[in-house]
PDB file of C-alpha atoms and ligand atoms in Angstrom:
ATOM      1  CA  MET A   1      -8.456  14.200 -17.572  1.00  0.00           C
ATOM      2  CA  GLN A   2     -11.205  12.706 -16.321  1.00  0.00           C
ATOM      3  CA  THR A   3     -11.718  12.195 -13.029  1.00  0.00           C
ATOM      4  CA  PRO A   4     -12.159   8.225 -12.335  1.00  0.00           C
ATOM      5  CA  ASN A   5     -15.636   6.423 -10.860  1.00  0.00           C
ATOM      6  CA  PHE A   6     -15.199   4.170  -8.922  1.00  0.00           C
ATOM      7  CA  GLU A   7     -18.221   2.496  -7.369  1.00  0.00           C
ATOM      8  CA  HIS A   8     -16.000   0.591  -4.998  1.00  0.00           C
ATOM      9  CA  PHE A   9     -12.058   0.868  -5.072  1.00  0.00           C
ATOM     10  CA  LEU A  10     -11.200  -3.223  -4.499  1.00  0.00           C
ATOM     11  CA  GLY A  11      -7.638  -3.458  -6.601  1.00  0.00           C
ATOM     12  CA  LEU A  12      -5.106  -2.048  -9.103  1.00  0.00           C
ATOM     13  CA  GLU A  13      -5.727  -5.384  -9.524  1.00  0.00           C
ATOM     14  CA  GLU A  14      -9.412  -4.538 -11.673  1.00  0.00           C
ATOM     15  CA  LEU A  15      -7.763  -0.569 -11.991  1.00  0.00           C
ATOM     16  CA  THR A  16      -6.406   0.321 -16.335  1.00  0.00           C
ATOM     17  CA  LYS A  17      -3.175   2.027 -16.843  1.00  0.00           C
ATOM     18  CA  GLY A  18      -5.438   4.827 -17.790  1.00  0.00           C
ATOM     19  CA  GLU A  19      -7.239   4.713 -14.675  1.00  0.00           C
ATOM     20  CA  ILE A  20      -4.031   4.965 -12.972  1.00  0.00           C
ATOM     21  CA  LEU A  21      -2.796   8.637 -14.336  1.00  0.00           C
ATOM     22  CA  ASN A  22      -5.793   9.672 -13.931  1.00  0.00           C
ATOM     23  CA  LEU A  23      -5.841   8.805 -10.235  1.00  0.00           C
ATOM     24  CA  PHE A  24      -2.189  10.796  -9.841  1.00  0.00           C
ATOM     25  CA  SER A  25      -3.482  12.922 -12.623  1.00  0.00           C
ATOM     26  CA  LEU A  26      -6.662  14.030  -9.460  1.00  0.00           C
ATOM     27  CA  ALA A  27      -3.688  13.230  -6.560  1.00  0.00           C
ATOM     28  CA  LYS A  28      -0.937  16.518  -7.866  1.00  0.00           C
ATOM     29  CA  LYS A  29      -4.173  18.924  -8.341  1.00  0.00           C
ATOM     30  CA  PHE A  30      -4.505  17.927  -4.698  1.00  0.00           C
ATOM     31  CA  LYS A  31      -0.835  18.322  -4.239  1.00  0.00           C
ATOM     32  CA  LEU A  32      -0.278  21.551  -5.434  1.00  0.00           C
ATOM     33  CA  SER A  33      -3.168  23.497  -3.866  1.00  0.00           C
ATOM     34  CA  ASN A  34      -2.561  22.485  -0.960  1.00  0.00           C
ATOM     35  CA  LYS A  35      -5.672  23.806   0.572  1.00  0.00           C
ATOM     36  CA  LYS A  36      -9.049  22.406   1.747  1.00  0.00           C
ATOM     37  CA  HIS A  37     -11.314  21.187  -0.472  1.00  0.00           C
ATOM     38  CA  SER A  38     -14.942  21.278  -0.570  1.00  0.00           C
ATOM     39  CA  LEU A  39     -16.142  18.592  -2.559  1.00  0.00           C
ATOM     40  CA  LEU A  40     -17.147  15.607   0.379  1.00  0.00           C
ATOM     41  CA  ASN A  41     -19.307  18.305   2.672  1.00  0.00           C
ATOM     42  CA  GLY A  42     -21.975  16.689   3.866  1.00  0.00           C
ATOM     43  CA  LYS A  43     -20.872  13.647   3.125  1.00  0.00           C
ATOM     44  CA  THR A  44     -19.909  10.506   6.243  1.00  0.00           C
ATOM     45  CA  VAL A  45     -17.003   8.695   5.698  1.00  0.00           C
ATOM     46  CA  VAL A  46     -15.574   5.385   8.562  1.00  0.00           C
ATOM     47  CA  ASN A  47     -12.559   4.412   9.482  1.00  0.00           C
ATOM     48  CA  LEU A  48     -13.090   0.645   9.749  1.00  0.00           C
ATOM     49  CA  PHE A  49     -10.215  -1.259  10.798  1.00  0.00           C
ATOM     50  CA  CYS A  50      -9.532  -4.412  12.240  1.00  0.00           C
ATOM     51  CA  GLU A  51      -6.207  -4.436  12.369  1.00  0.00           C
ATOM     52  CA  PRO A  52      -3.246  -2.434  13.520  1.00  0.00           C
ATOM     53  CA  SER A  53      -2.607   1.491  11.602  1.00  0.00           C
ATOM     54  CA  THR A  54      -0.715   3.964  11.781  1.00  0.00           C
ATOM     55  CA  ARG A  55      -0.258   5.645   8.567  1.00  0.00           C
ATOM     56  CA  THR A  56      -3.079   4.448   6.701  1.00  0.00           C
ATOM     57  CA  ARG A  57      -5.825   5.145   9.016  1.00  0.00           C
ATOM     58  CA  THR A  58      -4.502   8.267   9.915  1.00  0.00           C
ATOM     59  CA  SER A  59      -3.790   9.627   6.128  1.00  0.00           C
ATOM     60  CA  PHE A  60      -7.845   8.416   4.960  1.00  0.00           C
ATOM     61  CA  GLU A  61      -8.765  10.558   8.040  1.00  0.00           C
ATOM     62  CA  ILE A  62      -6.523  13.678   6.661  1.00  0.00           C
ATOM     63  CA  ALA A  63      -7.761  13.429   3.029  1.00  0.00           C
ATOM     64  CA  ALA A  64     -11.517  13.124   3.497  1.00  0.00           C
ATOM     65  CA  LYS A  65     -11.346  16.112   6.097  1.00  0.00           C
ATOM     66  CA  ARG A  66      -9.034  17.939   3.257  1.00  0.00           C
ATOM     67  CA  LEU A  67     -11.764  17.797   1.253  1.00  0.00           C
ATOM     68  CA  SER A  68     -14.895  18.080   3.744  1.00  0.00           C
ATOM     69  CA  ALA A  69     -16.499  15.399   5.008  1.00  0.00           C
ATOM     70  CA  ASP A  70     -17.182  14.045   8.325  1.00  0.00           C
ATOM     71  CA  VAL A  71     -15.275  11.011   9.650  1.00  0.00           C
ATOM     72  CA  VAL A  72     -15.738   8.440  11.512  1.00  0.00           C
ATOM     73  CA  ASN A  73     -13.595   6.164  13.102  1.00  0.00           C
ATOM     74  CA  LEU A  74     -14.993   2.411  14.419  1.00  0.00           C
ATOM     75  CA  ASN A  75     -12.809   0.965  17.099  1.00  0.00           C
ATOM     76  CA  PRO A  76     -13.632  -2.775  16.563  1.00  0.00           C
ATOM     77  CA  ASP A  77     -12.649  -3.247  19.269  1.00  0.00           C
ATOM     78  CA  ALA A  78     -15.283  -1.019  21.280  1.00  0.00           C
ATOM     79  CA  SER A  79     -17.720  -2.120  18.964  1.00  0.00           C
ATOM     80  CA  SER A  80     -20.926  -4.483  19.191  1.00  0.00           C
ATOM     81  CA  PHE A  81     -17.920  -7.145  17.162  1.00  0.00           C
ATOM     82  CA  LEU A  82     -17.802  -8.017  20.727  1.00  0.00           C
ATOM     83  CA  LYS A  83     -20.974  -8.821  21.542  1.00  0.00           C
ATOM     84  CA  GLY A  84     -21.819 -11.242  18.588  1.00  0.00           C
ATOM     85  CA  GLU A  85     -22.664  -9.217  15.886  1.00  0.00           C
ATOM     86  CA  SER A  86     -22.029  -9.908  12.246  1.00  0.00           C
ATOM     87  CA  LEU A  87     -19.765  -8.046   9.920  1.00  0.00           C
ATOM     88  CA  LYS A  88     -22.274  -7.607   7.546  1.00  0.00           C
ATOM     89  CA  ASP A  89     -24.991  -6.887   9.765  1.00  0.00           C
ATOM     90  CA  THR A  90     -21.825  -3.691  11.409  1.00  0.00           C
ATOM     91  CA  ILE A  91     -21.989  -2.873   7.723  1.00  0.00           C
ATOM     92  CA  ASN A  92     -25.190  -2.578   6.924  1.00  0.00           C
ATOM     93  CA  ASN A  93     -26.108  -0.238   9.931  1.00  0.00           C
ATOM     94  CA  LEU A  94     -23.100   2.250   9.239  1.00  0.00           C
ATOM     95  CA  CYS A  95     -25.175   2.308   5.492  1.00  0.00           C
ATOM     96  CA  ALA A  96     -28.247   2.811   6.882  1.00  0.00           C
ATOM     97  CA  MET A  97     -26.786   5.529   8.337  1.00  0.00           C
ATOM     98  CA  GLN A  98     -26.094   6.589   4.618  1.00  0.00           C
ATOM     99  CA  VAL A  99     -22.172   6.593   5.314  1.00  0.00           C
ATOM    100  CA  ALA A 100     -21.211   7.846   2.017  1.00  0.00           C
ATOM    101  CA  ALA A 101     -17.936   5.355   2.044  1.00  0.00           C
ATOM    102  CA  ILE A 102     -16.143   2.769   4.423  1.00  0.00           C
ATOM    103  CA  VAL A 103     -13.191   2.570   4.354  1.00  0.00           C
ATOM    104  CA  VAL A 104     -11.774  -1.551   5.451  1.00  0.00           C
ATOM    105  CA  ARG A 105      -8.806  -3.302   6.968  1.00  0.00           C
ATOM    106  CA  HIS A 106      -8.889  -5.648   7.514  1.00  0.00           C
ATOM    107  CA  LYS A 107      -6.657  -9.875   7.871  1.00  0.00           C
ATOM    108  CA  VAL A 108      -8.887 -11.416   6.092  1.00  0.00           C
ATOM    109  CA  SER A 109      -8.102 -11.124   1.988  1.00  0.00           C
ATOM    110  CA  GLY A 110     -10.718 -10.659   0.029  1.00  0.00           C
ATOM    111  CA  ILE A 111     -13.168  -8.895   2.863  1.00  0.00           C
ATOM    112  CA  PRO A 112     -13.476  -5.786   1.360  1.00  0.00           C
ATOM    113  CA  TYR A 113     -14.746  -7.782  -1.829  1.00  0.00           C
ATOM    114  CA  LEU A 114     -17.503  -9.496  -0.092  1.00  0.00           C
ATOM    115  CA  ILE A 115     -18.653  -6.441   1.653  1.00  0.00           C
ATOM    116  CA  SER A 116     -18.726  -4.367  -1.562  1.00  0.00           C
ATOM    117  CA  ARG A 117     -21.258  -6.995  -2.743  1.00  0.00           C
ATOM    118  CA  TYR A 118     -24.145  -5.798  -0.357  1.00  0.00           C
ATOM    119  CA  ALA A 119     -23.393  -2.884   0.956  1.00  0.00           C
ATOM    120  CA  LYS A 120     -24.539   0.843  -0.102  1.00  0.00           C
ATOM    121  CA  ALA A 121     -21.962   2.874   0.957  1.00  0.00           C
ATOM    122  CA  ALA A 122     -17.967   2.569  -1.526  1.00  0.00           C
ATOM    123  CA  ILE A 123     -15.811   0.503  -0.044  1.00  0.00           C
ATOM    124  CA  ILE A 124     -12.842   1.305  -0.805  1.00  0.00           C
ATOM    125  CA  ASN A 125      -9.723  -1.636   0.981  1.00  0.00           C
ATOM    126  CA  ALA A 126      -7.351  -0.774   3.181  1.00  0.00           C
ATOM    127  CA  GLY A 127      -5.430  -3.533   3.463  1.00  0.00           C
ATOM    128  CA  ASP A 128      -6.762  -7.036   3.433  1.00  0.00           C
ATOM    129  CA  GLY A 129      -4.568  -9.938   4.501  1.00  0.00           C
ATOM    130  CA  ALA A 130      -2.370 -10.257   2.490  1.00  0.00           C
ATOM    131  CA  HIS A 131      -4.126 -10.006  -0.611  1.00  0.00           C
ATOM    132  CA  GLU A 132      -4.314  -6.420  -1.660  1.00  0.00           C
ATOM    133  CA  HIS A 133      -3.279  -3.209  -0.467  1.00  0.00           C
ATOM    134  CA  PRO A 134      -4.186  -0.387  -3.656  1.00  0.00           C
ATOM    135  CA  THR A 135      -3.699   2.973  -2.340  1.00  0.00           C
ATOM    136  CA  GLN A 136      -0.522   2.001  -1.130  1.00  0.00           C
ATOM    137  CA  GLY A 137       0.682   0.756  -4.319  1.00  0.00           C
ATOM    138  CA  LEU A 138      -0.850   3.872  -5.693  1.00  0.00           C
ATOM    139  CA  LEU A 139       1.246   6.379  -3.409  1.00  0.00           C
ATOM    140  CA  ASP A 140       4.275   3.420  -3.817  1.00  0.00           C
ATOM    141  CA  THR A 141       4.106   4.580  -7.975  1.00  0.00           C
ATOM    142  CA  PHE A 142       2.960   7.932  -8.260  1.00  0.00           C
ATOM    143  CA  THR A 143       5.622   8.965  -5.311  1.00  0.00           C
ATOM    144  CA  LEU A 144       7.648   7.892  -8.972  1.00  0.00           C
ATOM    145  CA  TYR A 145       5.820   8.938 -10.870  1.00  0.00           C
ATOM    146  CA  GLU A 146       6.644  11.980 -10.256  1.00  0.00           C
ATOM    147  CA  ARG A 147      10.898  11.259  -9.467  1.00  0.00           C
ATOM    148  CA  PHE A 148      11.457   9.775 -13.004  1.00  0.00           C
ATOM    149  CA  GLY A 149       8.034  10.450 -14.960  1.00  0.00           C
ATOM    150  CA  ASP A 150       7.676   7.580 -16.974  1.00  0.00           C
ATOM    151  CA  LEU A 151       7.931   4.514 -15.365  1.00  0.00           C
ATOM    152  CA  LYS A 152       9.162   1.859 -18.837  1.00  0.00           C
ATOM    153  CA  SER A 153      12.099   0.229 -18.662  1.00  0.00           C
ATOM    154  CA  LEU A 154      12.494   1.896 -14.631  1.00  0.00           C
ATOM    155  CA  ASN A 155      13.947  -1.516 -12.530  1.00  0.00           C
ATOM    156  CA  VAL A 156      12.286  -1.898  -9.634  1.00  0.00           C
ATOM    157  CA  THR A 157      13.572  -4.064  -7.005  1.00  0.00           C
ATOM    158  CA  ILE A 158      10.371  -5.777  -3.849  1.00  0.00           C
ATOM    159  CA  VAL A 159      12.332  -7.342  -1.147  1.00  0.00           C
ATOM    160  CA  GLY A 160      11.786  -9.176   1.019  1.00  0.00           C
ATOM    161  CA  ASP A 161       8.591 -10.801   2.664  1.00  0.00           C
ATOM    162  CA  ILE A 162       7.025 -10.531  -0.510  1.00  0.00           C
ATOM    163  CA  ALA A 163       4.635 -13.716   0.033  1.00  0.00           C
ATOM    164  CA  PHE A 164       2.133 -12.110   3.061  1.00  0.00           C
ATOM    165  CA  SER A 165       2.820  -8.723   1.794  1.00  0.00           C
ATOM    166  CA  ARG A 166      -0.645  -6.903   0.091  1.00  0.00           C
ATOM    167  CA  THR A 167       1.570  -3.666  -0.754  1.00  0.00           C
ATOM    168  CA  ALA A 168       4.043  -5.958  -2.825  1.00  0.00           C
ATOM    169  CA  ARG A 169       0.904  -7.947  -4.502  1.00  0.00           C
ATOM    170  CA  SER A 170      -0.715  -4.203  -5.283  1.00  0.00           C
ATOM    171  CA  ASN A 171       3.092  -2.603  -6.314  1.00  0.00           C
ATOM    172  CA  ILE A 172       3.874  -5.090  -9.186  1.00  0.00           C
ATOM    173  CA  TRP A 173       0.091  -4.974 -10.167  1.00  0.00           C
ATOM    174  CA  ALA A 174      -0.104  -0.817 -10.666  1.00  0.00           C
ATOM    175  CA  LEU A 175       4.070  -1.293 -11.851  1.00  0.00           C
ATOM    176  CA  LYS A 176       3.622  -3.506 -14.299  1.00  0.00           C
ATOM    177  CA  LYS A 177       1.087  -1.761 -15.985  1.00  0.00           C
ATOM    178  CA  LEU A 178       2.593   1.633 -15.705  1.00  0.00           C
ATOM    179  CA  GLY A 179       5.775  -0.915 -17.571  1.00  0.00           C
ATOM    180  CA  ALA A 180       8.965  -1.314 -15.402  1.00  0.00           C
ATOM    181  CA  ASN A 181      10.621  -3.791 -14.783  1.00  0.00           C
ATOM    182  CA  VAL A 182       9.622  -5.512 -11.812  1.00  0.00           C
ATOM    183  CA  THR A 183      11.660  -8.646  -9.503  1.00  0.00           C
ATOM    184  CA  VAL A 184      11.162  -9.776  -6.632  1.00  0.00           C
ATOM    185  CA  CYS A 185      13.955 -10.610  -3.688  1.00  0.00           C
ATOM    186  CA  GLY A 186      13.240 -12.706  -0.548  1.00  0.00           C
ATOM    187  CA  PRO A 187      13.996 -16.561   1.345  1.00  0.00           C
ATOM    188  CA  LYS A 188      12.523 -18.451  -1.367  1.00  0.00           C
ATOM    189  CA  THR A 189      10.028 -19.328   1.969  1.00  0.00           C
ATOM    190  CA  LEU A 190       8.874 -16.404   0.859  1.00  0.00           C
ATOM    191  CA  ILE A 191       8.228 -15.883  -2.585  1.00  0.00           C
ATOM    192  CA  PRO A 192       4.920 -17.452  -3.322  1.00  0.00           C
ATOM    193  CA  SER A 193       5.840 -20.140  -5.970  1.00  0.00           C
ATOM    194  CA  GLY A 194       4.281 -18.566  -9.877  1.00  0.00           C
ATOM    195  CA  ILE A 195       4.354 -15.082  -8.695  1.00  0.00           C
ATOM    196  CA  GLU A 196       6.690 -15.170 -12.465  1.00  0.00           C
ATOM    197  CA  LYS A 197       3.218 -15.266 -14.072  1.00  0.00           C
ATOM    198  CA  MET A 198       2.505 -11.747 -12.691  1.00  0.00           C
ATOM    199  CA  GLY A 199       5.046 -11.210 -14.631  1.00  0.00           C
ATOM    200  CA  VAL A 200       8.303  -9.774 -12.501  1.00  0.00           C
ATOM    201  CA  LYS A 201      11.206 -11.240 -11.754  1.00  0.00           C
ATOM    202  CA  VAL A 202      12.825 -13.548  -8.897  1.00  0.00           C
ATOM    203  CA  THR A 203      16.032 -13.534  -7.609  1.00  0.00           C
ATOM    204  CA  TYR A 204      17.136 -14.937  -3.748  1.00  0.00           C
ATOM    205  CA  ASN A 205      20.475 -12.982  -3.649  1.00  0.00           C
ATOM    206  CA  ILE A 206      20.567  -9.766  -2.231  1.00  0.00           C
ATOM    207  CA  LYS A 207      23.132  -8.723  -4.011  1.00  0.00           C
ATOM    208  CA  ASP A 208      21.566  -9.568  -7.691  1.00  0.00           C
ATOM    209  CA  ALA A 209      18.193  -7.478  -6.042  1.00  0.00           C
ATOM    210  CA  ILE A 210      20.927  -4.880  -6.085  1.00  0.00           C
ATOM    211  CA  LYS A 211      22.599  -4.809  -8.275  1.00  0.00           C
ATOM    212  CA  ASN A 212      20.646  -3.669 -11.311  1.00  0.00           C
ATOM    213  CA  ALA A 213      17.946  -1.568  -9.528  1.00  0.00           C
ATOM    214  CA  ASP A 214      16.583   1.832  -9.710  1.00  0.00           C
ATOM    215  CA  VAL A 215      14.419   1.767  -6.908  1.00  0.00           C
ATOM    216  CA  LEU A 216      14.720  -0.291  -3.690  1.00  0.00           C
ATOM    217  CA  ASN A 217      10.984  -0.748  -1.948  1.00  0.00           C
ATOM    218  CA  VAL A 218      12.096  -2.843   1.286  1.00  0.00           C
ATOM    219  CA  LEU A 219       9.165  -4.593   2.902  1.00  0.00           C
ATOM    220  CA  ARG A 220       8.415  -5.681   7.006  1.00  0.00           C
ATOM    221  CA  ILE A 221       8.131  -9.289   6.957  1.00  0.00           C
ATOM    222  CA  GLN A 222       4.667  -9.978   8.396  1.00  0.00           C
ATOM    223  CA  LEU A 223       5.315 -11.485  11.117  1.00  0.00           C
ATOM    224  CA  GLU A 224       1.697 -11.964  12.642  1.00  0.00           C
ATOM    225  CA  ARG A 225       0.082 -13.022   9.405  1.00  0.00           C
ATOM    226  CA  GLN A 226       2.716 -16.571   9.600  1.00  0.00           C
ATOM    227  CA  GLU A 227       1.988 -19.202  11.312  1.00  0.00           C
ATOM    228  CA  GLN A 228       4.796 -20.856  11.485  1.00  0.00           C
ATOM    229  CA  LYS A 229       8.287 -19.944  10.895  1.00  0.00           C
ATOM    230  CA  PHE A 230       9.435 -19.525   7.292  1.00  0.00           C
ATOM    231  CA  PHE A 231      13.480 -18.782   8.244  1.00  0.00           C
ATOM    232  CA  PRO A 232      15.188 -19.151  11.266  1.00  0.00           C
ATOM    233  CA  SER A 233      15.306 -15.958  13.493  1.00  0.00           C
ATOM    234  CA  LEU A 234      14.929 -12.182  12.383  1.00  0.00           C
ATOM    235  CA  ASN A 235      19.042 -11.965  12.550  1.00  0.00           C
ATOM    236  CA  GLU A 236      19.574 -14.565   9.847  1.00  0.00           C
ATOM    237  CA  TYR A 237      17.053 -12.625   8.277  1.00  0.00           C
ATOM    238  CA  ALA A 238      18.729  -9.316   8.713  1.00  0.00           C
ATOM    239  CA  THR A 239      22.073 -11.333   7.693  1.00  0.00           C
ATOM    240  CA  TYR A 240      21.240 -12.075   3.969  1.00  0.00           C
ATOM    241  CA  PHE A 241      18.457 -10.313   3.434  1.00  0.00           C
ATOM    242  CA  GLY A 242      18.554  -6.343   4.915  1.00  0.00           C
ATOM    243  CA  VAL A 243      19.662  -3.701   3.500  1.00  0.00           C
ATOM    244  CA  THR A 244      22.490  -1.688   4.631  1.00  0.00           C
ATOM    245  CA  GLN A 245      24.574   1.265   3.477  1.00  0.00           C
ATOM    246  CA  ASN A 246      27.831  -0.839   2.835  1.00  0.00           C
ATOM    247  CA  LEU A 247      25.693  -3.020   0.231  1.00  0.00           C
ATOM    248  CA  LEU A 248      24.567  -0.461  -1.243  1.00  0.00           C
ATOM    249  CA  ASP A 249      27.364   1.386  -1.721  1.00  0.00           C
ATOM    250  CA  LYS A 250      29.201  -2.730  -2.626  1.00  0.00           C
ATOM    251  CA  HIS A 251      26.080  -3.308  -5.406  1.00  0.00           C
ATOM    252  CA  GLY A 252      23.609  -0.766  -5.651  1.00  0.00           C
ATOM    253  CA  LYS A 253      23.654   2.000  -8.468  1.00  0.00           C
ATOM    254  CA  GLU A 254      24.718   6.050  -6.743  1.00  0.00           C
ATOM    255  CA  LYS A 255      21.100   6.691  -6.731  1.00  0.00           C
ATOM    256  CA  ILE A 256      19.039   3.776  -6.100  1.00  0.00           C
ATOM    257  CA  LEU A 257      16.309   5.618  -4.420  1.00  0.00           C
ATOM    258  CA  ILE A 258      15.299   3.378  -1.028  1.00  0.00           C
ATOM    259  CA  MET A 259      11.088   2.677  -0.184  1.00  0.00           C
ATOM    260  CA  HIS A 260       9.152   1.515   2.590  1.00  0.00           C
ATOM    261  CA  PRO A 261       5.583   1.575   3.179  1.00  0.00           C
ATOM    262  CA  GLY A 262       6.879   1.256   6.908  1.00  0.00           C
ATOM    263  CA  PRO A 263       6.342   0.365  10.257  1.00  0.00           C
ATOM    264  CA  ILE A 264       9.830   0.198   9.456  1.00  0.00           C
ATOM    265  CA  ASN A 265      11.424  -3.085  11.673  1.00  0.00           C
ATOM    266  CA  ARG A 266      14.584  -0.660  11.867  1.00  0.00           C
ATOM    267  CA  ASN A 267      17.996  -2.353  11.695  1.00  0.00           C
ATOM    268  CA  ILE A 268      16.317  -6.022  10.048  1.00  0.00           C
ATOM    269  CA  GLU A 269      15.127  -5.427   7.223  1.00  0.00           C
ATOM    270  CA  LEU A 270      16.043  -2.236   6.364  1.00  0.00           C
ATOM    271  CA  SER A 271      19.716  -0.073   8.403  1.00  0.00           C
ATOM    272  CA  ASP A 272      18.577   3.116  10.153  1.00  0.00           C
ATOM    273  CA  GLU A 273      21.267   4.502   7.898  1.00  0.00           C
ATOM    274  CA  VAL A 274      20.132   3.888   4.963  1.00  0.00           C
ATOM    275  CA  ALA A 275      16.210   4.055   6.588  1.00  0.00           C
ATOM    276  CA  ASP A 276      17.552   8.140   7.402  1.00  0.00           C
ATOM    277  CA  SER A 277      19.690   8.781   3.551  1.00  0.00           C
ATOM    278  CA  PRO A 278      19.466  10.869   1.647  1.00  0.00           C
ATOM    279  CA  ASN A 279      18.574   8.119  -1.115  1.00  0.00           C
ATOM    280  CA  SER A 280      15.151   7.499   1.134  1.00  0.00           C
ATOM    281  CA  VAL A 281      11.733   8.881  -0.087  1.00  0.00           C
ATOM    282  CA  ILE A 282      10.020   6.571   2.881  1.00  0.00           C
ATOM    283  CA  LEU A 283       8.491   9.857   4.194  1.00  0.00           C
ATOM    284  CA  GLU A 284       7.976  11.520   1.065  1.00  0.00           C
ATOM    285  CA  GLN A 285       4.870   8.160   0.063  1.00  0.00           C
ATOM    286  CA  VAL A 286       3.895   9.470   3.179  1.00  0.00           C
ATOM    287  CA  THR A 287       3.032  12.332   2.115  1.00  0.00           C
ATOM    288  CA  ASN A 288       2.210  11.752  -1.220  1.00  0.00           C
ATOM    289  CA  GLY A 289      -0.408   9.054   0.556  1.00  0.00           C
ATOM    290  CA  VAL A 290      -2.794  11.443   1.964  1.00  0.00           C
ATOM    291  CA  PHE A 291      -2.377  13.115  -2.497  1.00  0.00           C
ATOM    292  CA  ILE A 292      -4.069   9.889  -3.479  1.00  0.00           C
ATOM    293  CA  ARG A 293      -6.299   9.134  -0.659  1.00  0.00           C
ATOM    294  CA  MET A 294      -7.760  11.841  -1.665  1.00  0.00           C
ATOM    295  CA  ALA A 295      -7.901  11.268  -4.718  1.00  0.00           C
ATOM    296  CA  VAL A 296      -9.064   7.863  -3.723  1.00  0.00           C
ATOM    297  CA  LEU A 297     -12.172   9.414  -1.862  1.00  0.00           C
ATOM    298  CA  VAL A 298     -13.553  11.718  -4.390  1.00  0.00           C
ATOM    299  CA  SER A 299     -13.015   9.001  -6.951  1.00  0.00           C
ATOM    300  CA  SER A 300     -15.331   6.567  -5.762  1.00  0.00           C
ATOM    301  CA  VAL A 301     -17.915   9.020  -2.912  1.00  0.00           C
ATOM    302  CA  CYS A 302     -18.967  11.659  -5.748  1.00  0.00           C
ATOM    303  CA  ALA A 303     -20.183   7.089  -7.488  1.00  0.00           C
ATOM    304  CA  LYS A 304     -21.913   6.581  -5.333  1.00  0.00           C
TER     305      LYS A 304
HETATM  306  C1  NCD B   1       1.661  -2.282   5.355  1.00  0.00           C
HETATM  307  C2  NCD B   1       0.701  -3.031   5.443  1.00  0.00           C
HETATM  308  O1  NCD B   1      -0.365  -2.151   6.213  1.00  0.00           O
HETATM  309  O2  NCD B   1       0.224  -3.262   4.918  1.00  0.00           O
HETATM  310  N1  NCD B   1       1.937  -1.157   5.944  1.00  0.00           N
HETATM  311  C3  NCD B   1       1.340   0.306   5.638  1.00  0.00           C
HETATM  312  O3  NCD B   1      -0.234   0.143   5.636  1.00  0.00           O
HETATM  313  N2  NCD B   1       1.703   1.535   5.608  1.00  0.00           N
HETATM  314  C4  NCD B   1       2.593  -3.071   5.592  1.00  0.00           C
HETATM  315  C5  NCD B   1       3.463  -3.565   6.734  1.00  0.00           C
HETATM  316  O4  NCD B   1       2.519  -3.357   7.422  1.00  0.00           O
HETATM  317  O5  NCD B   1       4.767  -4.024   6.949  1.00  0.00           O
END
């Protein structure tokens, strides 16, 4: 296996199938060895999260520490942003301290791409607006790859807020490259027009969405990104698109796999019963996130 080499790690749109599979092999190696490595000894990784995060930020920190990197968590609410410093100056100052990588989450789509044009450190996208969340897309597909091996012809349905979800977009890029059949389902107002061009099928009916699915990846409604109402109420959303055990029993395959990137709004997009059922791999996704991020960090930092 060839260790992939990325100057920056920005999105799954630009990755090849081979690069994705190489990252999976590397992640699998880290998972099997389950120990601390010295690969990033002497390197510094900065987490710059300008949006809330529990899983992704912690997972990047644990991944970097398992590779022996030093980790700095920069809190934007206690930084010189508040004194009017620009993002560019902040990044250039971090680079002047010779950090090896900056993991960036930002509410504006495209910000990691913009930063990568001038940053001397490797820029790793940890979620940019509604655009991409590449490590989430990788850890989700890696979880499926571990379960099913070949993803060719696997039927994956992504349910929920497709319009505002970066997780949806990154999953679609990876799943399509790996040969899966992807269907998206949600209220018409939350399915972007033209999404079919990404090679996905669209349905607005949750029963149809569940019927042939081997995997259901359920997403949160991204209220923080919506400036207007796209459906009458969360209760109504739950009634028409909430995934319940009853719905799965009636319309789903017996072994349908349930995924969610977290955070879950329990009993809105997913009932407690389904989230905690034996078919749910939600915590396995979280476990795999650390190994995927170790693979991404090694591939990006060692390239610098
Ligand atoms: C996702 C995100 O931030 O885009 N969460 C995550 O990183 N685990 C999905 C979400 O917030 O709903």
